[in-house]
Amino acid sequence: MNSKDSSENLCPIARSLLFLGDAWTMLILRDANAGLTRFDQFRKSLGIAPTMLTKRLATLTDEKLLEKRQYSERPPREEYVLTEAGRDYLPVLFMIGAWGRKHRGDGKLTRFLDAETGIDIKPVAIDAVTGAEIGTRPIRLLAPE
């Protein structure tokens, strides 16, 4: 998994983890989905070193999960806005959070609420074809020929 060329790996999970498997990257996407867009907002929220944040934001921009948009001309300032791919990552984050709540849930935890109803979000992964909850039926991996 050291290769920068993810197209060589047949597994979509492995391909994705090449750039999304880092905790900082996932937390930046969490914060971006919560509405943060500016470098200083991410730095303050995460307590991350500026050099590390710069690197992670560059990767997310290169991989097209975020895009830069200028919000000030004088001085020139840019913000980071989610792309469709970045927004599509939110359910993944919620599933990780649900797993963490179940298996690492000791102590106080942040709650994720539906903004309209105020009700706790309880994510579940469903196979769109069968309607079955993922994890309740055996799976089989099939490599391309």
Protein backbone atom coordinates (compact mmCIF):
# COMPACT_ATOMS: atom_id res chain seq x y z
CA MET A 1 0.00 0.00 0.00
CA ASN A 2 2.98 2.34 -0.33
CA SER A 3 2.25 3.09 -3.97
CA LYS A 4 1.04 6.58 -4.83
CA ASP A 5 -0.67 5.12 -7.90
CA SER A 6 -3.87 3.78 -6.38
CA SER A 7 -5.13 2.59 -9.77
CA GLU A 8 -2.90 -0.47 -9.42
CA ASN A 9 -4.87 -1.69 -6.41
CA LEU A 10 -8.02 -3.66 -7.27
CA CYS A 11 -9.73 -3.10 -3.91
CA PRO A 12 -11.75 0.15 -3.66
CA ILE A 13 -11.26 0.20 0.12
CA ALA A 14 -7.48 0.06 -0.27
CA ARG A 15 -7.55 2.72 -3.00
CA SER A 16 -9.54 5.05 -0.77
CA LEU A 17 -7.40 4.45 2.30
CA LEU A 18 -4.29 5.58 0.43
CA PHE A 19 -5.39 9.16 1.03
CA LEU A 20 -8.42 8.93 3.35
CA GLY A 21 -7.01 6.52 5.94
CA ASP A 22 -5.43 9.26 8.01
CA ALA A 23 -7.28 10.44 11.14
CA TRP A 24 -6.56 14.13 10.43
CA THR A 25 -8.00 13.80 6.93
CA MET A 26 -11.22 12.27 8.24
CA LEU A 27 -11.55 14.93 10.94
CA ILE A 28 -11.05 17.71 8.40
CA LEU A 29 -13.86 16.18 6.33
CA ARG A 30 -16.02 15.92 9.45
CA ASP A 31 -15.48 19.61 10.17
CA ALA A 32 -16.00 20.61 6.53
CA ASN A 33 -19.32 18.75 6.53
CA ALA A 34 -20.21 20.67 9.72
CA GLY A 35 -19.65 23.96 7.87
CA LEU A 36 -16.02 24.90 8.53
CA THR A 37 -14.26 26.29 5.45
CA ARG A 38 -11.28 28.34 6.56
CA PHE A 39 -7.77 27.29 7.50
CA ASP A 40 -7.90 28.94 10.91
CA GLN A 41 -11.25 27.31 11.68
CA PHE A 42 -9.84 23.86 10.97
CA ARG A 43 -6.66 24.60 12.94
CA LYS A 44 -8.61 25.81 15.97
CA SER A 45 -11.13 22.95 15.87
CA LEU A 46 -8.53 20.21 15.48
CA GLY A 47 -5.49 21.60 17.29
CA ILE A 48 -3.43 20.44 14.31
CA ALA A 49 -0.03 21.85 13.38
CA PRO A 50 -0.27 24.33 10.48
CA THR A 51 2.19 22.37 8.31
CA MET A 52 0.23 19.15 8.78
CA LEU A 53 -3.07 20.92 8.06
CA THR A 54 -1.62 22.47 4.89
CA LYS A 55 -0.53 19.03 3.67
CA ARG A 56 -3.89 17.39 4.42
CA LEU A 57 -5.87 20.22 2.78
CA ALA A 58 -3.64 19.98 -0.31
CA THR A 59 -4.28 16.24 -0.54
CA LEU A 60 -8.04 16.69 -0.15
CA THR A 61 -7.95 19.39 -2.82
CA ASP A 62 -5.80 17.27 -5.17
CA GLU A 63 -8.14 14.32 -4.68
CA LYS A 64 -11.15 16.57 -5.37
CA LEU A 65 -12.93 16.21 -2.03
CA LEU A 66 -12.42 19.92 -1.37
CA GLU A 67 -11.98 22.85 -3.69
CA LYS A 68 -10.40 26.22 -2.98
CA ARG A 69 -12.44 29.38 -3.42
CA GLN A 70 -11.19 32.88 -2.93
CA TYR A 71 -13.24 34.79 -0.37
CA SER A 72 -11.06 37.91 -0.06
CA GLU A 73 -9.00 39.79 -2.62
CA ARG A 74 -7.20 42.11 -0.19
CA PRO A 75 -5.55 40.34 1.39
CA PRO A 76 -5.96 37.29 -0.84
CA ARG A 77 -7.63 34.55 1.18
CA GLU A 78 -9.06 31.19 0.18
CA GLU A 79 -11.52 28.86 1.81
CA TYR A 80 -12.04 25.13 1.34
CA VAL A 81 -15.46 24.04 0.13
CA LEU A 82 -16.73 20.48 -0.11
CA THR A 83 -17.17 18.98 -3.55
CA GLU A 84 -19.73 16.30 -4.33
CA ALA A 85 -17.13 13.67 -3.42
CA GLY A 86 -16.51 15.39 -0.08
CA ARG A 87 -20.23 15.54 0.70
CA ASP A 88 -20.56 11.87 -0.30
CA TYR A 89 -18.05 10.99 2.43
CA LEU A 90 -20.37 12.11 5.26
CA PRO A 91 -22.23 8.77 5.52
CA VAL A 92 -18.86 7.01 5.84
CA LEU A 93 -17.96 9.29 8.75
CA PHE A 94 -21.31 8.64 10.40
CA MET A 95 -20.82 4.88 10.10
CA ILE A 96 -17.38 5.19 11.70
CA GLY A 97 -18.99 7.28 14.44
CA ALA A 98 -21.72 4.69 15.00
CA TRP A 99 -19.09 1.97 15.30
CA GLY A 100 -17.15 4.13 17.76
CA ARG A 101 -20.25 4.84 19.84
CA LYS A 102 -20.96 1.09 20.05
CA HIS A 103 -17.42 -0.21 20.62
CA ARG A 104 -15.55 2.81 22.06
CA GLY A 105 -18.47 4.57 23.71
CA ASP A 106 -17.28 4.92 27.30
CA GLY A 107 -17.63 8.40 28.75
CA LYS A 108 -19.22 11.46 27.26
CA LEU A 109 -19.62 11.56 23.48
CA THR A 110 -20.71 14.19 20.99
CA ARG A 111 -24.20 13.58 19.68
CA PHE A 112 -25.17 13.99 16.04
CA LEU A 113 -28.68 15.36 15.69
CA ASP A 114 -30.99 15.92 12.75
CA ALA A 115 -31.05 19.72 12.49
CA GLU A 116 -34.78 19.82 11.68
CA THR A 117 -36.12 17.34 14.23
CA GLY A 118 -33.45 17.46 16.95
CA ILE A 119 -33.48 13.67 17.07
CA ASP A 120 -30.26 11.63 17.35
CA ILE A 121 -29.05 10.27 14.01
CA LYS A 122 -28.71 6.47 14.07
CA PRO A 123 -26.91 5.53 10.85
CA VAL A 124 -27.20 2.11 9.30
CA ALA A 125 -25.70 0.84 6.04
CA ILE A 126 -28.23 -0.75 3.71
CA ASP A 127 -27.56 -2.53 0.43
CA ALA A 128 -29.62 -0.57 -2.09
CA VAL A 129 -30.19 -3.68 -4.24
CA THR A 130 -31.36 -6.19 -1.60
CA GLY A 131 -32.47 -3.82 1.16
CA ALA A 132 -30.47 -5.90 3.64
CA GLU A 133 -28.46 -4.25 6.39
CA ILE A 134 -24.77 -4.59 5.56
CA GLY A 135 -23.09 -6.91 8.03
CA THR A 136 -26.09 -9.19 8.49
CA ARG A 137 -25.38 -11.39 5.48
CA PRO A 138 -22.18 -13.09 4.29
CA ILE A 139 -20.14 -11.27 1.68
CA ARG A 140 -17.94 -12.54 -1.11
CA LEU A 141 -15.09 -10.64 -2.75
CA LEU A 142 -14.78 -10.94 -6.52
CA ALA A 143 -11.65 -9.55 -8.17
CA PRO A 144 -11.94 -8.31 -11.76
CA GLU A 145 -10.70 -10.66 -14.45
